[in-house]
Amino acid sequence: MVDNEAIYDICRRKLNIERPSYTNLNRLISQVVSSITASLRFNSALSVDLTDFQTNLVPYPRIHFPLATYAPVVSAEKAYHEGISVAEITSECFEATNQMVKCDPRQGKYMACCLLYRGDVVPKDVNAAIAVMKSKSYIHFVDWCPTGFKVGINYQPPTVVPGGDLAKVQRAVSMLSNTTAIEEAWTKLNHKFDLMYNKRAFVHWYVGEGMEELEFAEAREDLAALERDYEEVALESPSTPDTLLEY
């Protein structure tokens, strides 16, 4: 999932772009998509394919909306001459400022995490970085789900558009996580829908194209049910995750 508000904020805060254009936004999103699909295009010792995401991230059919996070997001104007460590980029993945959706990860519980590294990364550094994250008191996992981190490492370094906003870096990571924190996004979306639908804003355009008003009510109830599903998932007490490095 990608949220316009989150992407705009990343461009403003991390890349110092006062008024981001669609090109700025798309170049940032493309880095995430590129990282997620890297193992489909390049050989690697620790690869992850799209089937692995479904297997590792989706505990129930309806709880299938992963939260995407990317690090590092470094401006080309402030390119680091020293490499950013695996520990640093891993830590950034658990910060709200690097998320593609606006929500507070510290208010939710993780069901699973997939960490997809690119570039100069070795398993030893990944294990050490995850061990540090496990020690953080603000990272919680639900206790009913097999806990762990699915890790992918692709040695092909990340690439950027020449003359673009992003600096070329030695290593990067994209994290896909299934977390109850994303319920916050559904709550905001439902609230915005209610404000507009109560005034029947734009409804006539859809009805004019053949939709019925009942379909709006059904869709709203489905989102309300999804919100409740995430609330129920979050009821369990947190537990400490174990590390799963799959070869």
Short mmCIF file of C-alpha atoms in Angstrom, two decimals:
data_model
loop_
_atom_site.label_atom_id
_atom_site.label_comp_id
_atom_site.label_asym_id
_atom_site.label_seq_id
_atom_site.Cartn_x
_atom_site.Cartn_y
_atom_site.Cartn_z
CA MET A 1 0.00 0.00 0.00
CA VAL A 2 1.09 3.54 -0.75
CA ASP A 3 -0.42 6.65 0.79
CA ASN A 4 -0.08 10.04 -0.94
CA GLU A 5 0.33 11.91 2.35
CA ALA A 6 3.21 9.67 3.45
CA ILE A 7 5.02 9.91 0.10
CA TYR A 8 4.70 13.70 0.02
CA ASP A 9 6.09 13.91 3.57
CA ILE A 10 9.11 11.75 2.70
CA CYS A 11 9.89 13.96 -0.30
CA ARG A 12 9.61 17.12 1.79
CA ARG A 13 11.46 15.97 4.91
CA LYS A 14 14.05 13.58 3.52
CA LEU A 15 14.67 14.99 0.04
CA ASN A 16 14.00 18.68 0.79
CA ILE A 17 11.56 19.01 -2.10
CA GLU A 18 9.15 21.77 -1.11
CA ARG A 19 6.54 20.97 -3.76
CA PRO A 20 6.98 17.36 -4.92
CA SER A 21 5.85 16.54 -8.45
CA TYR A 22 4.46 13.21 -9.66
CA THR A 23 7.92 12.47 -11.04
CA ASN A 24 9.44 12.90 -7.57
CA LEU A 25 6.79 10.66 -6.03
CA ASN A 26 7.06 7.97 -8.69
CA ARG A 27 10.85 7.79 -8.47
CA LEU A 28 10.57 7.14 -4.74
CA ILE A 29 7.87 4.49 -5.18
CA SER A 30 9.90 2.85 -7.95
CA GLN A 31 12.76 2.23 -5.50
CA VAL A 32 10.40 0.23 -3.29
CA VAL A 33 8.97 -1.75 -6.21
CA SER A 34 12.47 -2.38 -7.56
CA SER A 35 13.65 -3.74 -4.20
CA ILE A 36 10.63 -5.99 -3.80
CA THR A 37 11.05 -7.49 -7.28
CA ALA A 38 14.88 -7.58 -7.37
CA SER A 39 15.07 -11.33 -6.70
CA LEU A 40 12.85 -11.96 -9.74
CA ARG A 41 15.37 -10.17 -11.96
CA PHE A 42 18.75 -10.97 -10.40
CA ASN A 43 20.28 -14.11 -8.96
CA SER A 44 21.10 -14.08 -5.26
CA ALA A 45 22.12 -16.45 -2.49
CA LEU A 46 19.18 -15.43 -0.31
CA SER A 47 16.27 -14.75 -2.63
CA VAL A 48 12.60 -14.08 -1.93
CA ASP A 49 9.87 -14.44 -4.54
CA LEU A 50 6.33 -13.07 -4.55
CA THR A 51 4.89 -16.37 -3.28
CA ASP A 52 7.02 -16.02 -0.15
CA PHE A 53 5.29 -12.74 0.67
CA GLN A 54 1.89 -14.41 0.69
CA THR A 55 3.18 -17.37 2.71
CA ASN A 56 5.04 -15.32 5.30
CA LEU A 57 2.98 -12.15 5.60
CA VAL A 58 -0.68 -13.19 5.39
CA PRO A 59 -2.05 -15.03 8.47
CA TYR A 60 -5.70 -14.62 7.42
CA PRO A 61 -7.15 -13.96 3.94
CA ARG A 62 -8.51 -10.50 4.87
CA ILE A 63 -5.39 -9.37 6.75
CA HIS A 64 -3.37 -8.96 3.56
CA PHE A 65 -2.30 -5.31 3.41
CA PRO A 66 1.47 -5.06 3.97
CA LEU A 67 3.07 -1.84 5.16
CA ALA A 68 6.02 -0.90 2.94
CA THR A 69 9.07 0.91 4.30
CA TYR A 70 12.27 1.94 2.50
CA ALA A 71 15.70 3.07 3.68
CA PRO A 72 17.86 4.97 3.21
CA VAL A 73 16.12 7.92 1.61
CA VAL A 74 19.06 10.27 1.02
CA SER A 75 18.98 13.45 -1.04
CA ALA A 76 21.41 13.63 -3.96
CA GLU A 77 22.46 17.04 -2.62
CA LYS A 78 23.39 15.49 0.73
CA ALA A 79 24.93 12.27 -0.54
CA TYR A 80 26.87 10.49 2.14
CA HIS A 81 30.50 9.86 1.31
CA GLU A 82 30.59 7.19 4.01
CA GLY A 83 28.43 4.11 3.64
CA ILE A 84 25.27 3.85 5.73
CA SER A 85 25.48 0.65 7.79
CA VAL A 86 23.10 -2.31 7.68
CA ALA A 87 22.14 -1.58 11.30
CA GLU A 88 21.21 2.02 10.45
CA ILE A 89 19.01 1.21 7.46
CA THR A 90 17.35 -1.66 9.35
CA SER A 91 16.52 0.67 12.24
CA GLU A 92 15.09 3.25 9.81
CA CYS A 93 12.63 0.64 8.53
CA PHE A 94 10.90 0.67 11.90
CA GLU A 95 10.47 4.45 11.88
CA ALA A 96 7.24 6.10 10.76
CA THR A 97 9.20 8.67 8.71
CA ASN A 98 10.24 5.98 6.20
CA GLN A 99 6.81 4.37 5.75
CA MET A 100 4.74 4.48 2.59
CA VAL A 101 1.53 4.72 4.66
CA LYS A 102 0.79 7.20 7.45
CA CYS A 103 0.39 5.29 10.72
CA ASP A 104 2.27 4.85 14.00
CA PRO A 105 4.04 1.45 14.07
CA ARG A 106 4.66 1.78 17.81
CA GLN A 107 0.91 1.68 18.44
CA GLY A 108 0.51 -1.65 16.66
CA LYS A 109 1.85 -5.19 16.74
CA TYR A 110 3.72 -6.95 13.98
CA MET A 111 2.51 -10.29 12.63
CA ALA A 112 5.48 -10.75 10.31
CA CYS A 113 8.27 -8.81 8.60
CA CYS A 114 10.09 -9.34 5.30
CA LEU A 115 13.39 -7.45 5.06
CA LEU A 116 14.68 -7.20 1.49
CA TYR A 117 18.26 -5.99 1.29
CA ARG A 118 20.16 -4.88 -1.81
CA GLY A 119 23.83 -4.20 -2.41
CA ASP A 120 26.79 -4.69 -0.09
CA VAL A 121 25.06 -6.72 2.65
CA VAL A 122 26.14 -9.94 4.39
CA PRO A 123 23.96 -12.23 6.59
CA LYS A 124 26.16 -11.64 9.64
CA ASP A 125 25.39 -7.91 9.61
CA VAL A 126 21.69 -8.62 9.07
CA ASN A 127 21.58 -10.98 12.06
CA ALA A 128 23.30 -8.39 14.24
CA ALA A 129 20.92 -5.63 13.08
CA ILE A 130 17.84 -7.76 13.75
CA ALA A 131 19.17 -8.71 17.19
CA VAL A 132 19.37 -5.01 18.03
CA MET A 133 15.82 -4.41 16.82
CA LYS A 134 14.54 -7.35 18.89
CA SER A 135 15.91 -5.67 21.99
CA LYS A 136 13.86 -2.51 21.41
CA SER A 137 10.94 -2.23 23.83
CA TYR A 138 8.70 -0.47 21.29
CA ILE A 139 8.69 -3.32 18.74
CA HIS A 140 5.98 -5.87 19.54
CA PHE A 141 4.81 -9.04 17.82
CA VAL A 142 1.47 -10.80 18.34
CA ASP A 143 1.91 -14.02 20.29
CA TRP A 144 -0.43 -16.23 18.26
CA CYS A 145 1.59 -16.07 15.03
CA PRO A 146 4.93 -17.83 14.39
CA THR A 147 7.29 -14.95 14.97
CA GLY A 148 10.24 -14.05 12.84
CA PHE A 149 11.85 -12.05 10.10
CA LYS A 150 11.94 -13.31 6.55
CA VAL A 151 15.15 -12.00 5.00
CA GLY A 152 16.16 -11.59 1.37
CA ILE A 153 19.59 -10.42 0.23
CA ASN A 154 20.32 -9.41 -3.35
CA TYR A 155 23.86 -8.33 -4.16
CA GLN A 156 22.80 -6.10 -7.07
CA PRO A 157 23.21 -2.55 -5.67
CA PRO A 158 20.30 -0.10 -5.89
CA THR A 159 20.31 2.20 -8.91
CA VAL A 160 18.93 5.71 -9.25
CA VAL A 161 17.90 7.96 -12.13
CA PRO A 162 20.90 10.12 -13.17
CA GLY A 163 20.30 13.69 -12.08
CA GLY A 164 17.37 12.61 -9.91
CA ASP A 165 16.48 13.37 -6.29
CA LEU A 166 17.89 10.25 -4.66
CA ALA A 167 21.57 9.70 -3.92
CA LYS A 168 23.28 6.53 -5.13
CA VAL A 169 24.00 4.34 -2.10
CA GLN A 170 25.94 1.12 -1.50
CA ARG A 171 23.08 -0.68 0.18
CA ALA A 172 19.35 -0.31 0.78
CA VAL A 173 16.49 -2.22 2.34
CA SER A 174 12.78 -2.41 1.73
CA MET A 175 10.60 -3.89 4.46
CA LEU A 176 7.16 -5.36 3.97
CA SER A 177 5.44 -5.91 7.29
CA ASN A 178 1.99 -7.00 8.33
CA THR A 179 1.13 -4.86 11.32
CA THR A 180 -2.04 -3.97 13.16
CA ALA A 181 -0.89 -0.32 13.09
CA ILE A 182 -2.27 -0.03 9.57
CA GLU A 183 -5.74 -0.05 11.12
CA GLU A 184 -5.12 3.67 11.63
CA ALA A 185 -5.16 4.12 7.85
CA TRP A 186 -8.58 2.42 7.59
CA THR A 187 -9.94 4.61 10.39
CA LYS A 188 -8.84 7.79 8.59
CA LEU A 189 -10.19 6.54 5.26
CA ASN A 190 -13.56 5.65 6.80
CA HIS A 191 -13.79 9.06 8.46
CA LYS A 192 -13.07 10.89 5.20
CA PHE A 193 -15.61 8.75 3.36
CA ASP A 194 -18.28 9.45 5.98
CA LEU A 195 -17.75 13.22 5.75
CA MET A 196 -18.17 13.18 1.97
CA TYR A 197 -20.92 10.57 1.74
CA ASN A 198 -23.08 12.31 4.35
CA LYS A 199 -23.22 15.24 1.91
CA ARG A 200 -23.54 12.84 -1.04
CA ALA A 201 -20.49 14.54 -2.57
CA PHE A 202 -19.70 13.18 -6.07
CA VAL A 203 -22.24 10.35 -5.63
CA HIS A 204 -24.26 11.51 -8.64
CA TRP A 205 -21.28 10.89 -10.93
CA TYR A 206 -21.13 7.24 -9.92
CA VAL A 207 -24.90 6.73 -9.97
CA GLY A 208 -24.96 8.31 -13.41
CA GLU A 209 -22.53 5.64 -14.60
CA GLY A 210 -24.76 2.81 -13.38
CA MET A 211 -23.79 2.28 -9.74
CA GLU A 212 -26.39 2.08 -6.98
CA GLU A 213 -26.18 3.89 -3.65
CA LEU A 214 -26.49 0.54 -1.89
CA GLU A 215 -23.03 -0.36 -3.21
CA PHE A 216 -21.53 2.56 -1.28
CA ALA A 217 -23.14 1.33 1.95
CA GLU A 218 -21.90 -2.22 1.35
CA ALA A 219 -18.36 -1.03 0.64
CA ARG A 220 -18.39 1.12 3.79
CA GLU A 221 -19.55 -1.83 5.90
CA ASP A 222 -16.80 -4.00 4.40
CA LEU A 223 -14.18 -1.44 5.44
CA ALA A 224 -15.72 -1.21 8.91
CA ALA A 225 -15.46 -5.01 9.17
CA LEU A 226 -11.82 -4.83 8.06
CA GLU A 227 -11.15 -2.26 10.77
CA ARG A 228 -12.70 -4.62 13.35
CA ASP A 229 -10.61 -7.53 12.01
CA TYR A 230 -7.40 -5.61 12.69
CA GLU A 231 -8.65 -4.62 16.16
CA GLU A 232 -9.27 -8.28 17.02
CA VAL A 233 -5.82 -9.29 15.78
CA ALA A 234 -4.25 -6.69 18.07
CA LEU A 235 -5.96 -7.99 21.22
CA GLU A 236 -3.29 -10.57 21.97
CA SER A 237 -0.31 -9.71 24.18
CA PRO A 238 3.07 -8.97 22.51
CA SER A 239 5.89 -11.48 22.25
CA THR A 240 9.54 -11.34 21.29
CA PRO A 241 10.35 -12.47 17.72
CA ASP A 242 12.96 -15.02 16.73
CA THR A 243 15.07 -14.51 13.64
CA LEU A 244 14.43 -16.61 10.57
CA LEU A 245 17.17 -16.45 7.95
CA GLU A 246 16.06 -18.74 5.13
CA TYR A 247 18.61 -19.98 2.61
#
